Amino acid sequence: MTLAIELTGITKRFPGVVANDDINLAVAEGEIHAICGENGAGKSTLMKILYGMQPPDSGTIKIHGEAVELHSPAQAIDLGIGMVHQHFMLADQLTVLENVILGAEPMRSFGRIDFDAGREHLDEVGRAYGLDINADDLVETLEIGERQRVEIIKVLYRGAKILILDEPTAVLVPQEVDELFRNIRELKASGATILFIDHKLDEVLEIADTITVLRQGQTVGTVKPEDVTAHDLAEMMIGSELPVPDAGASTVTSEVALAVDGLRVIGEGDRAVVDDVSLSVHRGEIVGIAGVEGNGQAELVNAIIGLDDPDEGTITLLGREITRFSVRSRREMGLGYVPQDRHRDGLLLGFTLWENSALGHQTEGPYSRGPWLSRAGMRDRASRIKADFDVRTPNIEVSAHALSGGNQQKLILGREMVAGPAVLIANHPTRGIDVGAQAAVWDDIREARAQGLATLLVSADLEELIGLSDTIVVMLRGRLVASLDPNEITPRDLGAYMTGAALEAEAP
Amino acid sequence: MTARLTHRLMLSSAAPIAAVVIAVVLSSIVLLISGSNPLAAYADMVGHASKLETQVDILNRATPLYLSGVAAAIGFRMNLFNIGVEGQYLLAFIVSAHLGAQVELPAVLHIAFILVVAMAVGGAFSGAAGVLKVTRGVNEVISTIMLNAVVISGLSAWWIVEWQAGGEISATGGRVGTEPIADSGILPNINSWLELFTREIGLGKKLTGMLVIAVAVGIVYHVMLNRTVFGFDLRASGANPTASHVGGVSPKRMVVIAMALSGAVAGLVGMTELMNTGYYPSNPISLLGFTGIAVALLGRNNPAGVAVAALIFAFLDVSSGILQISGAASREIVEIMKGVIILTAVIAYEVVRRIREREEAAAAAAAMATSPAAAL
Ligand SMILES: Nc1ncnc2c1ncn2[C@@H]1O[C@H](COP(=O)(O)OP(=O)(O)OP(=O)(O)O)[C@@H](O)[C@H]1O
Ligand SMILES: [Mg+2]
């Protein structure tokens, strides 16, 4: 058996952090190799080094037995290495086809781009791996799940034989994960080597041939899935037991905090993307919204936050109708929001952590007094968020892009929680957070719930939905099609509701 | 600590200094090729600039350039390219000159009236481009270029004809332009302030009072940007409009406000000349708006940086005047220098940024070696 990848003694330092500390990694040709580890363990950094995005401070890289020095992704691509990032890197304003061929354009004479050839190749790749996508859609209009498919196709299009996937399942529902895993197995069958990062341990155990665990920049060990359990893995990663989401005793009150009534949002082509949706969230209650990406959850949330005006219906927050209120006034009334896409909607990547900790609350104390910013107040809050939410960073003066993905998520969550919201819209709140920190986040939400927080929880993690919610509603093609009791439903059944299969079976 | 501070200051000034040095080297080559003696030319320029009267001229030139640079910088902060500063200041100039001559007010009020009119006209004109952008999706580059064209070729010409017919414009005493503003509306010069430090200013040179206004604008811009909620909104919205929208900052509102503010500052650009001559002439000093874009670029949109850039450009413009008399070189050489400065500055800023990143990483690595426990 030859090794596709052999990394020896890789070390990489950032200001205040050793991201990779003498890491060794060996990946056999044609295997599916999972990398696990807590947030900030150095997984993404290691993958970026392998993809030529960042030079290691020391250490050697061997690809198919040959030592290489990677200075750019272009070089890695030439060696047949492709990477799909934790945070997608697509140009919103371009079509799927344009994004896929960007930088690898098939050319005709006189430097003209041969779009037909590109389209043909794209269709070929899509068919070969069963990845379905419309080449002419604007990326801007795609849901996250679809964007991921574009990213994978983009890599395959360039003929990658070694595929790096950074947290590919974080954004997917179980049925989609199954599909992704089918694709991965197909890729493997056609000779590809796959390296992927995942925080969901049962998924790792299901698909991986080999698992390497990192902790604080070091290799803890490499194991075979048949030799370990999820508990063993969790222990290797964080040194403690695997947490399970659990709502505990109900704290639901009779007081409605957020009410949505007859809401309709008309999307492109006069189709109602949110269709006559009514729901209410009480103080002390967590209402979970289940649904496959792209069934109107994003539009519903946007309407509640105030990013888009609904075409019909009303939204009531704490007894006041806010249907036409600005985002800012809603937030000042106590509406907290954890967005789904943290880079696009949640952070100012070039700004310091303390500036980021004020975003969305900058008009309120202690971040400001009247028209004046309070730097002291901002720094103070940021330090508190760092401590209370375990944001791993050397200090709060670094810019947000220096945080690992999971730590960025913790910063956003902390920012919304310390503001003491009355209503929290949490869109995939634990996405990309390691199993240890996940438990802490669940605790925080539960605690706030006991204090009367009303939460609308949108999540792709069905265990989380079932474990945390007091009520689950299922959204399908813009409508709420079912209201379920989380105590009586399994993830599989819930998945069936989400795809509509359960409803068809129920129908006479 | 102080050593580190000086090091940081040196790093941040390295880029503009490198740009100037490279510009000097390149223009020397050009001068040599064209058969002039670069050393003689530079000596003439520096010698000229060492005179107090020339320095007054440089400050008088730097003042509108600075205002124009700040106007462009406000737009850049929001990723808006207000290319219309040129039209905005000329329109503000003509309207405030006209209205300023129509009213009778006590001194301070009269001056304030003129300045406010100029800012309002510039702000409204530029704000209109902002409104077009958010309601109709018209790119501000296109709309401000069009509005420029309307002002520069159309409106001014039309009004001058109108006013001439009404007898407002006279050619008596060699003056061709709008009716002069009464003395109560003229901002006094601040020669006496400068003379506190040196000798009396000769040759009838007057240091413009607008210098004080420009400094005030710079301070307000700095404080607004860094210390107010509004400034935070502006910077945030410029950096990531979608995340800022989620954070309660309406991107449309910010576009309109930023354009209006940019235009309001632009409106002040022509005031240096108005406060000097008292009327809008048939051939006002022009191109200040376009130069302001370069000044903002060189100054990295930051209040102090833009000031340095304005002074550099003003120095080149004014001190090169001597070349026409001394004949050491063609005066146009400074245009080449300006161009090279801008180009090299852009590159130099990027190089310095990378050096700084590398240094930070190295410093961290060093700190790590001494105290491994500080890792997290
Ligand atoms: N560009 C950067 N500048 C400074 N520090 C960085 C940078 N990128 C990563 N780091 C730091 O390096 C460490 C490892 O980060 P990395 O992104 O590799 O973590 P990760 O294992 O992928 O975590 P997660 O599961 O949260 O995505 C973190 O402490 C992070 O703060
Ligand atoms: Mg990561």
Coordinates of C-alpha atoms in Angstrom, one line a residue, chain A residues 12-357:
Chain A
K12 CA 2.8 26.3 12.2
R13 CA 2.6 29.3 14.5
F14 CA 0.3 32.2 14.5
P15 CA 0.6 35.3 16.8
G16 CA 0.1 33.8 20.2
V17 CA -0.8 30.3 19.1
V18 CA 0.9 27.1 17.9
A19 CA -1.7 25.9 15.5
N20 CA 0.2 22.8 14.4
D21 CA 2.8 21.4 16.7
D22 CA 5.0 18.8 15.1
I23 CA 2.2 16.9 13.5
N24 CA 2.6 13.6 11.6
L25 CA -0.1 12.3 9.3
A26 CA -0.1 9.4 6.9
V27 CA -3.0 8.8 4.5
A28 CA -3.0 5.7 2.4
E29 CA -4.0 5.9 -1.3
G30 CA -7.7 5.3 -1.8
E31 CA -8.8 5.6 1.8
I32 CA -11.3 7.8 3.6
H33 CA -9.4 9.5 6.3
A34 CA -11.2 11.6 9.0
I35 CA -9.5 14.3 11.1
C36 CA -11.2 15.0 14.4
G37 CA -10.4 17.4 17.2
E38 CA -11.8 20.3 19.3
N39 CA -12.3 23.8 18.0
G40 CA -8.9 25.4 17.3
A41 CA -7.1 22.1 17.4
G42 CA -5.4 23.0 14.1
K43 CA -7.4 20.9 11.7
S44 CA -8.2 23.6 9.1
T45 CA -4.6 24.9 9.4
L46 CA -3.2 21.5 8.6
M47 CA -5.4 21.1 5.6
K48 CA -4.6 24.6 4.3
I49 CA -0.9 23.7 4.5
L50 CA -1.5 20.6 2.5
Y51 CA -3.4 22.6 0.0
G52 CA -0.6 25.1 -0.4
M53 CA -2.5 28.0 1.1
Q54 CA -0.2 28.5 4.0
P55 CA 3.5 27.6 4.3
P56 CA 4.4 25.5 7.3
D57 CA 7.1 26.9 9.6
S58 CA 8.8 23.5 9.5
G59 CA 8.1 20.0 8.4
T60 CA 7.9 18.1 5.2
I61 CA 5.1 17.1 2.8
K62 CA 5.2 14.1 0.6
I63 CA 2.6 13.4 -2.1
H64 CA 2.6 9.9 -3.5
G65 CA 6.0 9.4 -2.0
E66 CA 7.6 12.5 -3.4
A67 CA 8.7 15.4 -1.3
V68 CA 7.1 18.6 -2.4
E69 CA 7.1 22.2 -1.4
L70 CA 3.8 23.8 -1.9
H71 CA 3.6 27.6 -2.4
S72 CA 0.1 28.0 -3.8
P73 CA -3.1 26.1 -4.2
A74 CA -2.4 26.1 -8.0
Q75 CA 0.5 23.9 -7.3
A76 CA -1.6 21.6 -5.1
I77 CA -4.2 21.4 -7.8
D78 CA -1.5 20.4 -10.3
L79 CA -0.6 17.6 -7.9
G80 CA -4.3 16.5 -7.9
I81 CA -5.2 17.9 -4.5
G82 CA -8.5 19.7 -4.2
M83 CA -10.1 21.4 -1.2
V84 CA -13.6 22.4 -0.2
H85 CA -13.3 24.9 2.6
Q86 CA -15.2 25.2 5.9
H87 CA -16.4 28.6 4.7
F88 CA -17.3 28.4 1.0
M89 CA -15.4 30.5 -1.4
L90 CA -17.7 31.2 -4.2
A91 CA -18.4 34.4 -6.1
D92 CA -22.0 35.3 -5.3
Q93 CA -22.6 37.3 -8.4
L94 CA -21.5 34.6 -10.8
T95 CA -23.4 31.6 -12.1
V96 CA -22.6 28.0 -11.0
L97 CA -20.8 27.4 -14.3
E98 CA -18.7 30.6 -14.1
N99 CA -17.7 29.7 -10.5
V100 CA -16.7 26.2 -11.5
I101 CA -14.6 27.2 -14.4
L102 CA -13.1 30.3 -12.7
G103 CA -9.3 30.0 -12.9
A104 CA -9.5 26.8 -15.1
E105 CA -11.4 28.3 -18.0
P106 CA -11.4 26.2 -21.2
M107 CA -10.1 28.5 -23.9
R108 CA -11.0 29.0 -27.5
S109 CA -8.9 31.0 -29.9
F110 CA -8.2 34.7 -29.2
G111 CA -8.5 34.1 -25.4
R112 CA -12.2 33.6 -25.5
I113 CA -13.7 31.4 -22.9
D114 CA -15.3 28.2 -24.2
F115 CA -18.4 28.1 -22.2
D116 CA -19.9 25.2 -24.1
A117 CA -16.9 23.0 -23.4
G118 CA -17.0 24.0 -19.8
R119 CA -20.7 23.2 -19.5
E120 CA -20.2 19.8 -21.1
H121 CA -17.3 18.9 -18.7
L122 CA -19.4 20.2 -15.8
D123 CA -22.4 18.0 -16.8
E124 CA -20.0 15.0 -17.2
V125 CA -18.6 15.5 -13.7
G126 CA -22.0 16.0 -12.2
R127 CA -23.4 12.8 -13.9
A128 CA -20.3 10.8 -13.0
Y129 CA -20.7 11.5 -9.3
G130 CA -24.5 12.0 -9.2
L131 CA -24.2 15.6 -8.2
D132 CA -27.2 17.5 -9.4
I133 CA -26.9 21.2 -10.1
N134 CA -28.2 23.8 -12.6
A135 CA -25.2 25.3 -14.3
D136 CA -26.9 28.7 -14.9
D137 CA -28.2 29.5 -11.4
L138 CA -26.7 32.5 -9.8
V139 CA -24.7 31.3 -6.7
E140 CA -26.3 34.1 -4.8
T141 CA -29.7 32.4 -5.0
L142 CA -28.4 29.0 -3.8
E143 CA -28.9 27.5 -0.4
I144 CA -25.9 26.4 1.6
G145 CA -26.4 22.7 0.7
E146 CA -26.4 23.6 -3.0
R147 CA -23.3 25.8 -2.6
Q148 CA -21.5 22.9 -1.1
R149 CA -22.3 20.8 -4.1
V150 CA -20.9 23.5 -6.3
E151 CA -17.7 23.6 -4.3
I152 CA -17.3 19.8 -4.6
I153 CA -18.0 19.9 -8.3
K154 CA -15.5 22.7 -8.7
V155 CA -12.8 20.5 -7.1
L156 CA -13.7 17.5 -9.2
Y157 CA -13.8 19.6 -12.3
R158 CA -10.1 20.3 -11.8
G159 CA -9.4 16.6 -11.8
A160 CA -8.6 16.3 -8.1
K161 CA -7.6 12.8 -6.9
I162 CA -7.0 13.8 -3.3
L163 CA -10.0 15.5 -1.9
I164 CA -10.0 17.6 1.3
L165 CA -13.4 18.4 2.8
D166 CA -13.4 20.7 5.8
E167 CA -16.6 20.0 7.8
P168 CA -18.7 19.1 4.8
T169 CA -21.6 17.7 6.8
A170 CA -22.1 20.6 9.1
V171 CA -24.6 22.1 6.8
L172 CA -26.5 19.0 5.8
V173 CA -29.6 17.1 7.1
P174 CA -29.3 13.3 7.5
Q175 CA -30.7 12.5 4.1
E176 CA -28.2 14.9 2.5
V177 CA -25.4 13.4 4.6
D178 CA -26.3 10.0 3.3
E179 CA -26.1 11.3 -0.2
L180 CA -22.8 13.0 0.4
F181 CA -21.5 9.7 1.9
R182 CA -22.7 7.8 -1.2
N183 CA -20.8 10.3 -3.3
I184 CA -17.7 10.0 -1.2
R185 CA -17.8 6.2 -1.5
E186 CA -18.2 6.5 -5.2
L187 CA -15.2 8.8 -5.3
K188 CA -13.2 6.3 -3.3
A189 CA -14.3 3.5 -5.7
S190 CA -13.0 5.5 -8.6
G191 CA -9.6 5.7 -6.9
A192 CA -9.8 9.0 -5.0
T193 CA -8.3 9.6 -1.6
I194 CA -10.5 11.6 0.8
L195 CA -9.5 13.6 3.8
F196 CA -12.3 15.1 5.8
I197 CA -12.9 17.0 9.0
D198 CA -16.0 16.4 11.0
H199 CA -17.3 17.1 14.5
K200 CA -20.1 14.5 14.4
L201 CA -18.5 11.4 15.7
D202 CA -21.1 8.8 14.6
E203 CA -20.7 10.1 11.0
V204 CA -16.9 9.7 11.3
L205 CA -17.3 6.2 12.5
E206 CA -19.7 5.4 9.7
I207 CA -17.6 6.5 6.8
A208 CA -14.0 6.7 7.7
D209 CA -11.4 4.0 7.1
T210 CA -8.9 5.7 9.4
I211 CA -9.3 8.5 12.0
T212 CA -6.7 10.9 13.2
V213 CA -7.4 12.9 16.3
L214 CA -5.7 16.3 17.0
R215 CA -5.6 18.2 20.2
Q216 CA -4.1 21.6 20.8
G217 CA -2.1 21.3 17.6
Q218 CA -0.7 17.9 18.3
T219 CA -1.6 14.4 17.0
V220 CA -3.3 12.4 19.8
G221 CA -3.5 9.3 17.8
T222 CA -4.6 7.4 14.7
V223 CA -7.3 4.8 15.1
K224 CA -9.5 2.5 13.0
P225 CA -13.3 3.0 13.4
E226 CA -13.8 -0.7 14.2
D227 CA -11.6 -0.4 17.3
V228 CA -13.3 2.6 18.9
T229 CA -16.6 4.0 20.0
A230 CA -17.9 7.5 19.8
H231 CA -17.2 7.8 23.5
D232 CA -13.6 6.8 23.0
L233 CA -13.2 9.4 20.3
A234 CA -14.7 12.1 22.4
E235 CA -12.4 11.2 25.2
M236 CA -9.4 11.4 22.9
M237 CA -10.6 14.8 21.6
I238 CA -11.7 16.6 24.7
G239 CA -10.9 14.2 27.5
S240 CA -14.5 13.8 28.6
E241 CA -17.8 12.1 27.9
L242 CA -19.9 12.6 24.8
P243 CA -22.7 15.1 25.6
V244 CA -26.3 14.6 24.6
P245 CA -28.7 17.4 24.1
D246 CA -31.5 17.2 26.7
A247 CA -34.2 19.8 27.2
G248 CA -34.8 18.9 30.8
A249 CA -38.1 19.9 32.5
S250 CA -40.3 22.2 30.5
T251 CA -40.3 25.9 31.4
V252 CA -42.8 27.0 28.9
T253 CA -45.0 29.8 30.0
S254 CA -48.3 31.0 28.6
E255 CA -46.9 34.4 27.6
V256 CA -46.3 34.7 23.9
A257 CA -43.0 36.4 23.1
L258 CA -42.9 36.0 19.3
A259 CA -45.9 35.5 17.1
V260 CA -46.0 35.1 13.4
D261 CA -49.4 35.1 11.7
G262 CA -50.3 34.2 8.2
L263 CA -46.9 35.2 6.9
R264 CA -46.3 35.0 3.1
V265 CA -43.1 35.9 1.3
I266 CA -43.2 35.8 -2.5
G267 CA -40.0 34.8 -4.1
E268 CA -38.8 34.7 -7.6
G269 CA -41.3 33.6 -10.3
D270 CA -44.3 34.7 -8.0
R271 CA -43.8 31.5 -6.0
A272 CA -44.6 31.8 -2.3
V273 CA -41.4 30.8 -0.6
V274 CA -43.0 31.3 2.8
D275 CA -46.6 30.3 2.5
D276 CA -49.2 31.2 5.2
V277 CA -46.9 30.5 8.1
S278 CA -48.2 31.0 11.6
L279 CA -46.4 30.1 14.8
S280 CA -45.8 31.4 18.2
V281 CA -43.0 31.0 20.7
H282 CA -43.7 31.5 24.4
R283 CA -41.4 32.8 27.0
G284 CA -39.3 29.9 28.3
E285 CA -40.0 27.8 25.2
I286 CA -37.8 26.5 22.4
V287 CA -39.5 25.9 19.1
G288 CA -37.5 24.0 16.6
I289 CA -37.9 24.3 12.9
A290 CA -37.0 21.2 10.9
G291 CA -36.7 21.2 7.2
V292 CA -34.4 20.4 4.3
E293 CA -32.4 23.5 3.3
G294 CA -34.3 25.7 0.9
N295 CA -37.8 25.1 2.0
G296 CA -38.3 28.7 3.2
Q297 CA -36.6 28.6 6.6
A298 CA -34.1 31.3 5.5
E299 CA -36.8 33.5 4.1
L300 CA -38.9 33.1 7.2
V301 CA -36.0 34.0 9.5
N302 CA -35.1 37.0 7.3
A303 CA -38.7 38.3 7.6
I304 CA -38.6 37.9 11.4
I305 CA -35.3 39.6 11.7
G306 CA -36.4 42.4 9.3
L307 CA -34.0 41.8 6.5
D308 CA -36.9 41.3 4.0
D309 CA -40.4 42.6 4.1
P310 CA -43.1 39.9 4.0
D311 CA -45.8 40.3 1.4
E312 CA -48.6 39.3 3.8
G313 CA -49.1 38.6 7.4
T314 CA -47.8 40.1 10.7
I315 CA -45.0 39.5 13.1
T316 CA -45.5 40.4 16.8
L317 CA -42.6 40.8 19.2
L318 CA -43.4 41.0 22.9
G319 CA -46.9 42.2 22.2
R320 CA -46.0 44.8 19.6
E321 CA -46.5 44.4 15.9
I322 CA -43.1 44.8 14.3
T323 CA -43.9 43.7 10.7
R324 CA -42.4 46.9 9.2
F325 CA -39.8 47.7 11.9
S326 CA -36.2 48.1 11.0
V327 CA -33.7 45.5 11.9
R328 CA -32.2 47.9 14.4
S329 CA -35.4 48.6 16.3
R330 CA -36.2 44.9 16.5
R331 CA -32.8 44.2 17.9
E332 CA -33.1 47.0 20.4
M333 CA -36.4 45.5 21.5
G334 CA -34.5 42.4 22.5
L335 CA -34.4 40.2 19.4
G336 CA -31.1 38.2 19.2
Y337 CA -29.9 36.5 16.1
V338 CA -27.3 33.8 15.4
P339 CA -27.1 33.7 11.6
Q340 CA -26.5 30.6 9.5
D341 CA -23.6 31.9 7.5
R342 CA -21.2 33.4 10.0
H343 CA -18.8 34.9 7.5
R344 CA -21.4 36.5 5.4
D345 CA -23.9 37.5 8.0
G346 CA -22.2 37.4 11.4
L347 CA -18.7 38.9 11.4
L348 CA -16.5 41.7 10.2
L349 CA -13.5 39.5 9.5
G350 CA -11.0 42.3 9.3
F351 CA -12.2 43.9 12.6
T352 CA -11.0 43.1 16.1
L353 CA -12.8 40.7 18.3
W354 CA -14.0 43.5 20.5
E355 CA -15.5 45.4 17.6
N356 CA -17.1 42.2 16.4
S357 CA -18.6 41.6 19.9

